[in-house]
Amino acid sequence: MKTLKTGTLVVLTSFIAFACSSSAQRSEIEEGYDAISVTLFTLEETTEETHVTGTGLLSSINDVKYAFKIGGVIDRIFVEEGQSFPKGKLIAQLLLTEIDAGHLQAQLAVDKASRDYQRVQNLFADSVATLEQLQNSKTVLELSEQQLSTVAFNKKYACIYADKPGFVVKKMANEGEVIAGGAPVLACSENGNDSWELKIGLSDKEWAKVSMGNKAKVRLEAFPDSWWEGEVFRKSGAADMGTGSFQVELKLENLTESPAIGMFGKAIIQTGLQQKSKLIPYEALIEADGKKAFVFVPMGTNRVKKQPVLIESFADKGVSISEGLEGVSEIVLGNSAFLNEFSTIQFIKQQP
């Protein structure tokens, strides 16, 4: 009986030892299986010129809104939207019936005042009329002449002539409409390759980096293979109430194409400011959204941390990071898509 108990105890002890050994081996296997292999990238700080990138719509610097000086009925509009016209062309006119009648009345008033003045002069020479009567008749003549001059001036501006060559951007009135004096009839733009501008919206920080006279590179989406020189010539002093952005206007130089107002464009402004940043590979970025993104940085020997960063610019060699990596010397380069802050990492090698 004692021998049986001893044998049973040996078997139980062996089984427990085997179970513990198998559990230890399984734990080691699972631990090795859970560890994610990563490559660390060593960061280097670089100093480079700050560039500001923005997008906007193309417009003309020399926009003109043509209008009649006086009100009336629009008789003819001789141009259509998108149509070009030379300098001096008659592009619109009012119905002249009422205006001609007013001009004729003023002319008749001048003729009558002139006859009256001549009559009073003769009477004054014969000592029949007084000096006061002569002076009053002269004043009436001068007033009527000034009235005729005013009517003639207004009649001249009842017709709109182009003072510069250009094209019609928008018709703001039509023939037969009654229009008030000074109300725009045609919105036009001046022709010429040096009359184009790109209006872009920037954030407050970007706006502060831009100065008047900064050079820029501009590309229009309609002509993706061409870049043109530009220059900052105007900065808005207030944010746009609709978008909250700050407007910067770039004058385009030597535009070789024939664009249209409203085309979408992109500008890269050279600010001339130097900024320290850290260049990282594209594959190190995760959850990029505009200028914001995340990277993983090592914590201790087998953990990682999700670190928010701010993108400064994109280049062929990688992404320039302006904020978020202060005091960080290495970031995770490989297997970022499979990591979270609870992952166990396995260091492979250091990339120089």
mmCIF file of C-alpha atoms in Angstrom:
data_model
loop_
_atom_site.group_PDB
_atom_site.id
_atom_site.type_symbol
_atom_site.label_atom_id
_atom_site.label_comp_id
_atom_site.label_asym_id
_atom_site.label_seq_id
_atom_site.Cartn_x
_atom_site.Cartn_y
_atom_site.Cartn_z
ATOM 1 C CA MET A 1 0.000 0.000 0.000
ATOM 2 C CA LYS A 2 2.871 2.352 0.848
ATOM 3 C CA THR A 3 4.558 1.553 -2.456
ATOM 4 C CA LEU A 4 1.346 2.380 -4.345
ATOM 5 C CA LYS A 5 1.055 5.777 -2.657
ATOM 6 C CA THR A 6 4.680 6.570 -3.369
ATOM 7 C CA GLY A 7 4.225 5.705 -7.053
ATOM 8 C CA THR A 8 1.092 7.805 -7.290
ATOM 9 C CA LEU A 9 2.877 10.787 -5.712
ATOM 10 C CA VAL A 10 5.731 10.505 -8.228
ATOM 11 C CA VAL A 11 3.276 10.444 -11.149
ATOM 12 C CA LEU A 12 1.382 13.498 -9.832
ATOM 13 C CA THR A 13 4.625 15.393 -9.285
ATOM 14 C CA SER A 14 5.790 14.621 -12.819
ATOM 15 C CA PHE A 15 2.450 15.712 -14.273
ATOM 16 C CA ILE A 16 2.519 19.021 -12.390
ATOM 17 C CA ALA A 17 6.105 19.648 -13.487
ATOM 18 C CA PHE A 18 5.180 18.907 -17.111
ATOM 19 C CA ALA A 19 2.131 21.219 -16.907
ATOM 20 C CA CYS A 20 4.218 24.042 -15.451
ATOM 21 C CA SER A 21 6.864 23.546 -18.112
ATOM 22 C CA SER A 22 4.240 23.580 -20.890
ATOM 23 C CA SER A 23 2.620 26.697 -19.420
ATOM 24 C CA ALA A 24 5.954 28.490 -19.255
ATOM 25 C CA GLN A 25 6.764 27.544 -22.827
ATOM 26 C CA ARG A 26 3.283 28.654 -23.983
ATOM 27 C CA SER A 27 3.688 31.972 -22.143
ATOM 28 C CA GLU A 28 7.056 32.519 -23.784
ATOM 29 C CA ILE A 29 5.596 31.691 -27.198
ATOM 30 C CA GLU A 30 2.605 34.008 -26.658
ATOM 31 C CA GLU A 31 4.831 36.800 -25.373
ATOM 32 C CA GLY A 32 7.063 36.511 -28.419
ATOM 33 C CA TYR A 33 3.996 36.383 -30.651
ATOM 34 C CA ASP A 34 2.433 39.568 -29.138
ATOM 35 C CA ALA A 35 5.586 41.682 -29.572
ATOM 36 C CA ILE A 36 5.469 43.844 -32.726
ATOM 37 C CA SER A 37 8.723 44.398 -34.545
ATOM 38 C CA VAL A 38 9.433 48.084 -35.202
ATOM 39 C CA THR A 39 12.205 50.148 -36.712
ATOM 40 C CA LEU A 40 13.272 53.361 -35.004
ATOM 41 C CA PHE A 41 14.237 56.443 -36.978
ATOM 42 C CA THR A 42 16.734 58.889 -35.507
ATOM 43 C CA LEU A 43 15.596 62.505 -35.857
ATOM 44 C CA GLU A 44 17.826 65.323 -37.033
ATOM 45 C CA GLU A 45 16.967 69.011 -36.684
ATOM 46 C CA THR A 46 17.239 71.118 -39.828
ATOM 47 C CA THR A 47 16.954 74.855 -40.510
ATOM 48 C CA GLU A 48 15.065 75.855 -43.620
ATOM 49 C CA GLU A 49 13.114 78.751 -45.090
ATOM 50 C CA THR A 50 9.476 78.889 -44.081
ATOM 51 C CA HIS A 51 6.980 78.522 -46.908
ATOM 52 C CA VAL A 52 3.280 79.315 -46.656
ATOM 53 C CA THR A 53 0.889 77.425 -48.914
ATOM 54 C CA GLY A 54 -2.609 78.595 -49.764
ATOM 55 C CA THR A 55 -5.350 78.141 -52.327
ATOM 56 C CA GLY A 56 -7.840 80.565 -53.803
ATOM 57 C CA LEU A 57 -9.556 81.912 -56.891
ATOM 58 C CA LEU A 58 -8.161 83.910 -59.779
ATOM 59 C CA SER A 59 -9.449 87.429 -60.368
ATOM 60 C CA SER A 60 -8.439 90.618 -62.090
ATOM 61 C CA ILE A 61 -6.636 93.486 -60.414
ATOM 62 C CA ASN A 62 -8.269 96.131 -62.604
ATOM 63 C CA ASP A 63 -11.955 95.348 -62.211
ATOM 64 C CA VAL A 64 -14.284 98.054 -63.555
ATOM 65 C CA LYS A 65 -18.009 98.535 -62.997
ATOM 66 C CA TYR A 66 -19.437 100.691 -65.772
ATOM 67 C CA ALA A 67 -22.530 102.791 -64.976
ATOM 68 C CA PHE A 68 -24.541 105.699 -66.361
ATOM 69 C CA LYS A 69 -24.167 109.027 -64.601
ATOM 70 C CA ILE A 70 -27.899 109.728 -64.778
ATOM 71 C CA GLY A 71 -30.917 107.487 -64.496
ATOM 72 C CA GLY A 72 -33.126 106.433 -67.360
ATOM 73 C CA VAL A 73 -34.283 103.573 -69.544
ATOM 74 C CA ILE A 74 -31.538 101.333 -70.968
ATOM 75 C CA ASP A 75 -31.815 101.425 -74.745
ATOM 76 C CA ARG A 76 -28.964 99.173 -75.911
ATOM 77 C CA ILE A 77 -26.196 97.029 -74.458
ATOM 78 C CA PHE A 78 -23.740 96.222 -77.221
ATOM 79 C CA VAL A 79 -21.678 93.470 -75.495
ATOM 80 C CA GLU A 80 -22.385 90.090 -73.907
ATOM 81 C CA GLU A 81 -20.802 88.275 -70.962
ATOM 82 C CA GLY A 82 -17.314 87.033 -71.829
ATOM 83 C CA GLN A 83 -17.055 89.286 -74.883
ATOM 84 C CA SER A 84 -13.928 91.383 -75.356
ATOM 85 C CA PHE A 85 -13.974 94.984 -76.507
ATOM 86 C CA PRO A 86 -11.380 97.562 -77.582
ATOM 87 C CA LYS A 87 -10.716 100.926 -76.016
ATOM 88 C CA GLY A 88 -13.269 103.575 -77.002
ATOM 89 C CA LYS A 89 -16.035 101.146 -77.995
ATOM 90 C CA LEU A 90 -19.639 102.146 -77.242
ATOM 91 C CA ILE A 91 -20.848 99.356 -74.959
ATOM 92 C CA ALA A 92 -24.173 100.696 -73.629
ATOM 93 C CA GLN A 93 -26.498 103.668 -73.901
ATOM 94 C CA LEU A 94 -29.722 105.053 -72.443
ATOM 95 C CA LEU A 95 -32.861 105.905 -74.355
ATOM 96 C CA LEU A 96 -32.158 109.512 -75.391
ATOM 97 C CA THR A 97 -35.717 110.771 -75.988
ATOM 98 C CA GLU A 98 -36.103 112.458 -72.608
ATOM 99 C CA ILE A 99 -32.447 113.488 -72.486
ATOM 100 C CA ASP A 100 -32.589 115.121 -75.924
ATOM 101 C CA ALA A 101 -35.756 116.957 -74.930
ATOM 102 C CA GLY A 102 -34.047 118.297 -71.822
ATOM 103 C CA HIS A 103 -31.040 119.372 -73.872
ATOM 104 C CA LEU A 104 -33.302 121.187 -76.365
ATOM 105 C CA GLN A 105 -35.117 122.984 -73.533
ATOM 106 C CA ALA A 106 -31.802 124.148 -72.094
ATOM 107 C CA GLN A 107 -30.687 125.379 -75.521
ATOM 108 C CA LEU A 108 -33.931 127.308 -76.003
ATOM 109 C CA ALA A 109 -33.524 128.875 -72.585
ATOM 110 C CA VAL A 110 -30.032 130.060 -73.564
ATOM 111 C CA ASP A 111 -31.330 131.514 -76.811
ATOM 112 C CA LYS A 112 -34.102 133.433 -75.018
ATOM 113 C CA ALA A 113 -31.756 134.697 -72.302
ATOM 114 C CA SER A 114 -29.318 135.840 -74.967
ATOM 115 C CA ARG A 115 -32.036 137.804 -76.799
ATOM 116 C CA ASP A 116 -33.245 139.355 -73.539
ATOM 117 C CA TYR A 117 -29.746 140.387 -72.600
ATOM 118 C CA GLN A 118 -29.172 141.945 -76.024
ATOM 119 C CA ARG A 119 -32.450 143.870 -75.756
ATOM 120 C CA VAL A 120 -31.613 145.173 -72.265
ATOM 121 C CA GLN A 121 -28.177 146.214 -73.503
ATOM 122 C CA ASN A 122 -29.759 148.322 -76.238
ATOM 123 C CA LEU A 123 -32.205 149.856 -73.770
ATOM 124 C CA PHE A 124 -29.424 150.582 -71.334
ATOM 125 C CA ALA A 125 -27.465 152.310 -74.118
ATOM 126 C CA ASP A 126 -30.518 154.529 -74.704
ATOM 127 C CA SER A 127 -30.755 155.182 -70.949
ATOM 128 C CA VAL A 128 -34.141 153.416 -70.825
ATOM 129 C CA ALA A 129 -33.043 150.336 -68.785
ATOM 130 C CA THR A 130 -31.216 150.549 -65.513
ATOM 131 C CA LEU A 131 -27.848 149.033 -64.695
ATOM 132 C CA GLU A 132 -29.569 146.566 -62.352
ATOM 133 C CA GLN A 133 -31.776 145.295 -65.161
ATOM 134 C CA LEU A 134 -28.729 144.873 -67.398
ATOM 135 C CA GLN A 135 -26.855 142.946 -64.693
ATOM 136 C CA ASN A 136 -29.880 140.748 -63.934
ATOM 137 C CA SER A 137 -30.356 139.833 -67.597
ATOM 138 C CA LYS A 138 -26.685 138.971 -67.875
ATOM 139 C CA THR A 139 -26.970 136.729 -64.812
ATOM 140 C CA VAL A 140 -29.979 134.927 -66.307
ATOM 141 C CA LEU A 141 -27.992 134.331 -69.494
ATOM 142 C CA GLU A 142 -25.024 132.944 -67.607
ATOM 143 C CA LEU A 143 -27.248 130.644 -65.513
ATOM 144 C CA SER A 144 -28.979 129.287 -68.608
ATOM 145 C CA GLU A 145 -25.588 128.685 -70.271
ATOM 146 C CA GLN A 146 -24.405 126.732 -67.212
ATOM 147 C CA GLN A 147 -27.619 124.725 -67.230
ATOM 148 C CA LEU A 148 -27.046 123.869 -70.887
ATOM 149 C CA SER A 149 -23.486 122.808 -70.075
ATOM 150 C CA THR A 150 -24.773 120.512 -67.306
ATOM 151 C CA VAL A 151 -27.382 118.913 -69.538
ATOM 152 C CA ALA A 152 -24.805 118.418 -72.318
ATOM 153 C CA PHE A 153 -22.405 116.810 -69.836
ATOM 154 C CA ASN A 154 -25.097 114.422 -68.579
ATOM 155 C CA LYS A 155 -26.079 113.565 -72.153
ATOM 156 C CA LYS A 156 -22.467 112.632 -72.851
ATOM 157 C CA TYR A 157 -22.536 110.130 -69.968
ATOM 158 C CA ALA A 158 -25.842 108.651 -71.102
ATOM 159 C CA CYS A 159 -23.578 106.526 -73.309
ATOM 160 C CA ILE A 160 -20.837 104.276 -71.902
ATOM 161 C CA TYR A 161 -17.566 104.076 -73.800
ATOM 162 C CA ALA A 162 -14.770 101.698 -72.773
ATOM 163 C CA ASP A 163 -11.832 103.671 -71.427
ATOM 164 C CA LYS A 164 -9.550 100.592 -71.658
ATOM 165 C CA PRO A 165 -9.580 97.318 -73.598
ATOM 166 C CA GLY A 166 -11.177 94.519 -71.601
ATOM 167 C CA PHE A 167 -13.912 91.910 -71.445
ATOM 168 C CA VAL A 168 -17.310 91.601 -69.790
ATOM 169 C CA VAL A 169 -17.361 89.563 -66.596
ATOM 170 C CA LYS A 170 -21.061 89.990 -65.826
ATOM 171 C CA LYS A 171 -24.079 91.887 -67.138
ATOM 172 C CA MET A 172 -25.826 93.467 -64.172
ATOM 173 C CA ALA A 173 -28.761 94.991 -66.097
ATOM 174 C CA ASN A 174 -30.644 94.390 -69.332
ATOM 175 C CA GLU A 175 -32.144 96.434 -72.131
ATOM 176 C CA GLY A 176 -35.465 98.063 -71.292
ATOM 177 C CA GLU A 177 -34.787 98.298 -67.553
ATOM 178 C CA VAL A 178 -35.139 101.586 -65.706
ATOM 179 C CA ILE A 179 -31.880 102.181 -63.891
ATOM 180 C CA ALA A 180 -30.782 104.803 -61.388
ATOM 181 C CA GLY A 181 -27.759 106.983 -61.939
ATOM 182 C CA GLY A 182 -24.543 105.327 -60.741
ATOM 183 C CA ALA A 183 -26.032 101.808 -60.624
ATOM 184 C CA PRO A 184 -23.621 99.276 -62.231
ATOM 185 C CA VAL A 185 -24.612 98.000 -65.657
ATOM 186 C CA LEU A 186 -21.565 95.941 -66.649
ATOM 187 C CA ALA A 187 -18.814 94.384 -64.532
ATOM 188 C CA CYS A 188 -15.696 94.265 -66.699
ATOM 189 C CA SER A 189 -12.055 93.395 -66.385
ATOM 190 C CA GLU A 190 -9.027 94.787 -68.119
ATOM 191 C CA ASN A 191 -7.179 92.623 -70.643
ATOM 192 C CA GLY A 192 -3.475 91.896 -70.174
ATOM 193 C CA ASN A 193 -1.202 89.235 -68.730
ATOM 194 C CA ASP A 194 -0.072 91.574 -65.946
ATOM 195 C CA SER A 195 -3.555 92.263 -64.598
ATOM 196 C CA TRP A 196 -4.257 88.939 -62.858
ATOM 197 C CA GLU A 197 -4.220 88.192 -59.146
ATOM 198 C CA LEU A 198 -4.812 85.157 -56.932
ATOM 199 C CA LYS A 199 -6.716 85.735 -53.702
ATOM 200 C CA ILE A 200 -5.904 83.100 -51.074
ATOM 201 C CA GLY A 201 -7.135 82.557 -47.522
ATOM 202 C CA LEU A 202 -4.647 81.896 -44.706
ATOM 203 C CA SER A 203 -4.803 81.188 -40.996
ATOM 204 C CA ASP A 204 -3.781 83.918 -38.570
ATOM 205 C CA LYS A 205 -0.349 82.343 -37.962
ATOM 206 C CA GLU A 206 0.300 81.955 -41.681
ATOM 207 C CA TRP A 207 -0.900 85.506 -42.366
ATOM 208 C CA ALA A 208 1.557 86.852 -39.784
ATOM 209 C CA LYS A 209 4.483 85.158 -41.556
ATOM 210 C CA VAL A 210 3.697 86.784 -44.918
ATOM 211 C CA SER A 211 5.026 90.261 -45.769
ATOM 212 C CA MET A 212 4.370 92.651 -48.603
ATOM 213 C CA GLY A 213 6.670 91.933 -51.547
ATOM 214 C CA ASN A 214 7.208 88.249 -50.716
ATOM 215 C CA LYS A 215 7.789 86.188 -53.859
ATOM 216 C CA ALA A 216 5.600 83.203 -54.630
ATOM 217 C CA LYS A 217 5.056 80.351 -57.059
ATOM 218 C CA VAL A 218 1.527 80.033 -58.445
ATOM 219 C CA ARG A 219 -0.120 77.160 -60.291
ATOM 220 C CA LEU A 220 -3.616 77.059 -61.743
ATOM 221 C CA GLU A 221 -5.505 73.780 -61.737
ATOM 222 C CA ALA A 222 -6.529 74.393 -65.347
ATOM 223 C CA PHE A 223 -2.823 74.442 -66.344
ATOM 224 C CA PRO A 224 -1.214 71.884 -63.984
ATOM 225 C CA ASP A 225 2.114 71.731 -65.822
ATOM 226 C CA SER A 226 2.927 75.425 -65.451
ATOM 227 C CA TRP A 227 4.142 77.509 -62.503
ATOM 228 C CA TRP A 228 4.206 81.310 -62.611
ATOM 229 C CA GLU A 229 5.966 83.931 -60.571
ATOM 230 C CA GLY A 230 3.878 85.989 -58.172
ATOM 231 C CA GLU A 231 4.290 88.651 -55.531
ATOM 232 C CA VAL A 232 2.312 89.619 -52.432
ATOM 233 C CA PHE A 233 0.934 93.103 -53.021
ATOM 234 C CA ARG A 234 -1.964 93.297 -50.574
ATOM 235 C CA LYS A 235 -2.882 91.844 -47.146
ATOM 236 C CA SER A 236 -6.323 92.202 -45.631
ATOM 237 C CA GLY A 237 -6.508 93.902 -42.271
ATOM 238 C CA ALA A 238 -9.467 91.861 -41.042
ATOM 239 C CA ALA A 239 -10.654 88.268 -41.192
ATOM 240 C CA ASP A 240 -13.342 87.230 -43.633
ATOM 241 C CA MET A 241 -16.613 87.035 -41.686
ATOM 242 C CA GLY A 242 -17.764 84.001 -43.645
ATOM 243 C CA THR A 243 -14.680 81.769 -43.540
ATOM 244 C CA GLY A 244 -12.642 83.243 -40.690
ATOM 245 C CA SER A 245 -9.525 83.246 -42.866
ATOM 246 C CA PHE A 246 -7.257 86.191 -43.653
ATOM 247 C CA GLN A 247 -6.979 87.160 -47.304
ATOM 248 C CA VAL A 248 -3.669 87.701 -49.096
ATOM 249 C CA GLU A 249 -3.558 88.857 -52.719
ATOM 250 C CA LEU A 250 -0.799 87.791 -55.107
ATOM 251 C CA LYS A 251 -0.095 89.597 -58.364
ATOM 252 C CA LEU A 252 0.857 87.175 -61.144
ATOM 253 C CA GLU A 253 3.722 88.059 -63.444
ATOM 254 C CA ASN A 254 4.273 86.995 -67.061
ATOM 255 C CA LEU A 255 1.179 84.812 -67.304
ATOM 256 C CA THR A 256 1.607 82.931 -70.585
ATOM 257 C CA GLU A 257 -1.868 81.393 -70.742
ATOM 258 C CA SER A 258 -5.322 82.932 -71.211
ATOM 259 C CA PRO A 259 -7.129 82.102 -67.971
ATOM 260 C CA ALA A 260 -10.637 82.957 -66.841
ATOM 261 C CA ILE A 261 -11.800 84.719 -63.716
ATOM 262 C CA GLY A 262 -12.736 82.267 -60.969
ATOM 263 C CA MET A 263 -10.166 79.567 -61.822
ATOM 264 C CA PHE A 264 -8.812 77.648 -58.815
ATOM 265 C CA GLY A 265 -5.121 78.098 -58.011
ATOM 266 C CA LYS A 266 -2.439 77.185 -55.497
ATOM 267 C CA ALA A 267 0.350 79.432 -54.225
ATOM 268 C CA ILE A 268 3.585 78.729 -52.347
ATOM 269 C CA ILE A 269 4.845 81.931 -50.705
ATOM 270 C CA GLN A 270 8.524 82.347 -49.807
ATOM 271 C CA THR A 271 8.473 84.230 -46.506
ATOM 272 C CA GLY A 272 12.250 84.617 -46.108
ATOM 273 C CA LEU A 273 11.960 83.461 -42.471
ATOM 274 C CA GLN A 274 14.158 80.670 -41.126
ATOM 275 C CA GLN A 275 12.594 77.970 -38.980
ATOM 276 C CA LYS A 276 13.980 74.906 -37.248
ATOM 277 C CA SER A 277 12.133 71.689 -37.995
ATOM 278 C CA LYS A 278 12.571 67.924 -38.026
ATOM 279 C CA LEU A 279 12.301 65.890 -41.216
ATOM 280 C CA ILE A 280 10.595 62.497 -40.929
ATOM 281 C CA PRO A 281 9.675 59.862 -43.546
ATOM 282 C CA TYR A 282 6.130 59.846 -44.932
ATOM 283 C CA GLU A 283 5.470 56.328 -43.616
ATOM 284 C CA ALA A 284 5.958 57.503 -40.017
ATOM 285 C CA LEU A 285 2.814 59.667 -40.165
ATOM 286 C CA ILE A 286 -0.555 58.330 -39.042
ATOM 287 C CA GLU A 287 -4.026 59.914 -39.056
ATOM 288 C CA ALA A 288 -2.884 62.960 -41.024
ATOM 289 C CA ASP A 289 -5.572 65.640 -41.340
ATOM 290 C CA GLY A 290 -4.444 68.847 -43.020
ATOM 291 C CA LYS A 291 -1.575 70.221 -40.972
ATOM 292 C CA LYS A 292 -2.255 67.902 -38.027
ATOM 293 C CA ALA A 293 -1.004 64.315 -37.695
ATOM 294 C CA PHE A 294 0.363 61.755 -35.228
ATOM 295 C CA VAL A 295 3.516 59.659 -34.884
ATOM 296 C CA PHE A 296 4.543 56.924 -32.461
ATOM 297 C CA VAL A 297 7.537 57.535 -30.205
ATOM 298 C CA PRO A 298 9.203 54.831 -28.074
ATOM 299 C CA MET A 299 8.493 54.758 -24.325
ATOM 300 C CA GLY A 300 11.005 52.716 -22.349
ATOM 301 C CA THR A 301 12.182 49.462 -23.914
ATOM 302 C CA ASN A 302 8.964 47.901 -25.167
ATOM 303 C CA ARG A 303 6.196 50.516 -25.311
ATOM 304 C CA VAL A 304 5.151 53.326 -27.636
ATOM 305 C CA LYS A 305 3.315 56.639 -27.227
ATOM 306 C CA LYS A 306 1.040 58.364 -29.735
ATOM 307 C CA GLN A 307 2.414 61.870 -30.215
ATOM 308 C CA PRO A 308 0.505 64.720 -31.980
ATOM 309 C CA VAL A 309 2.611 66.786 -34.401
ATOM 310 C CA LEU A 310 2.121 69.829 -36.648
ATOM 311 C CA ILE A 311 3.180 69.569 -40.293
ATOM 312 C CA GLU A 312 5.170 72.497 -41.655
ATOM 313 C CA SER A 313 5.608 71.393 -45.272
ATOM 314 C CA PHE A 314 6.000 68.423 -47.588
ATOM 315 C CA ALA A 315 9.158 67.652 -49.558
ATOM 316 C CA ASP A 316 10.544 64.871 -51.732
ATOM 317 C CA LYS A 317 12.625 63.507 -48.854
ATOM 318 C CA GLY A 318 9.904 63.549 -46.243
ATOM 319 C CA VAL A 319 7.643 65.667 -44.049
ATOM 320 C CA SER A 320 8.904 68.699 -42.166
ATOM 321 C CA ILE A 321 7.498 68.828 -38.607
ATOM 322 C CA SER A 322 7.436 72.212 -36.877
ATOM 323 C CA GLU A 323 5.822 71.281 -33.542
ATOM 324 C CA GLY A 324 5.314 68.196 -31.415
ATOM 325 C CA LEU A 325 8.752 66.547 -31.460
ATOM 326 C CA GLU A 326 10.546 68.775 -28.947
ATOM 327 C CA GLY A 327 12.860 66.608 -26.856
ATOM 328 C CA VAL A 328 12.169 63.529 -28.987
ATOM 329 C CA SER A 329 15.192 61.871 -30.601
ATOM 330 C CA GLU A 330 13.591 58.771 -32.183
ATOM 331 C CA ILE A 331 10.248 57.833 -33.712
ATOM 332 C CA VAL A 332 8.724 54.525 -34.806
ATOM 333 C CA LEU A 333 9.089 53.970 -38.526
ATOM 334 C CA GLY A 334 7.797 50.467 -39.246
ATOM 335 C CA ASN A 335 4.453 48.748 -38.536
ATOM 336 C CA SER A 336 2.810 51.996 -37.341
ATOM 337 C CA ALA A 337 -0.565 50.814 -38.629
ATOM 338 C CA PHE A 338 -0.574 47.878 -36.185
ATOM 339 C CA LEU A 339 0.439 49.825 -33.067
ATOM 340 C CA ASN A 340 -1.408 51.396 -30.182
ATOM 341 C CA GLU A 341 -0.294 52.615 -26.782
ATOM 342 C CA PHE A 342 -0.899 49.148 -25.291
ATOM 343 C CA SER A 343 1.290 47.348 -27.836
ATOM 344 C CA THR A 344 4.492 45.598 -26.863
ATOM 345 C CA ILE A 345 7.277 46.441 -29.293
ATOM 346 C CA GLN A 346 10.418 44.581 -30.225
ATOM 347 C CA PHE A 347 13.366 46.739 -31.234
ATOM 348 C CA ILE A 348 15.012 45.622 -34.481
ATOM 349 C CA LYS A 349 17.578 48.192 -35.507
ATOM 350 C CA GLN A 350 18.376 51.874 -35.509
ATOM 351 C CA GLN A 351 18.166 53.625 -38.878
ATOM 352 C CA PRO A 352 20.786 56.357 -39.248
#
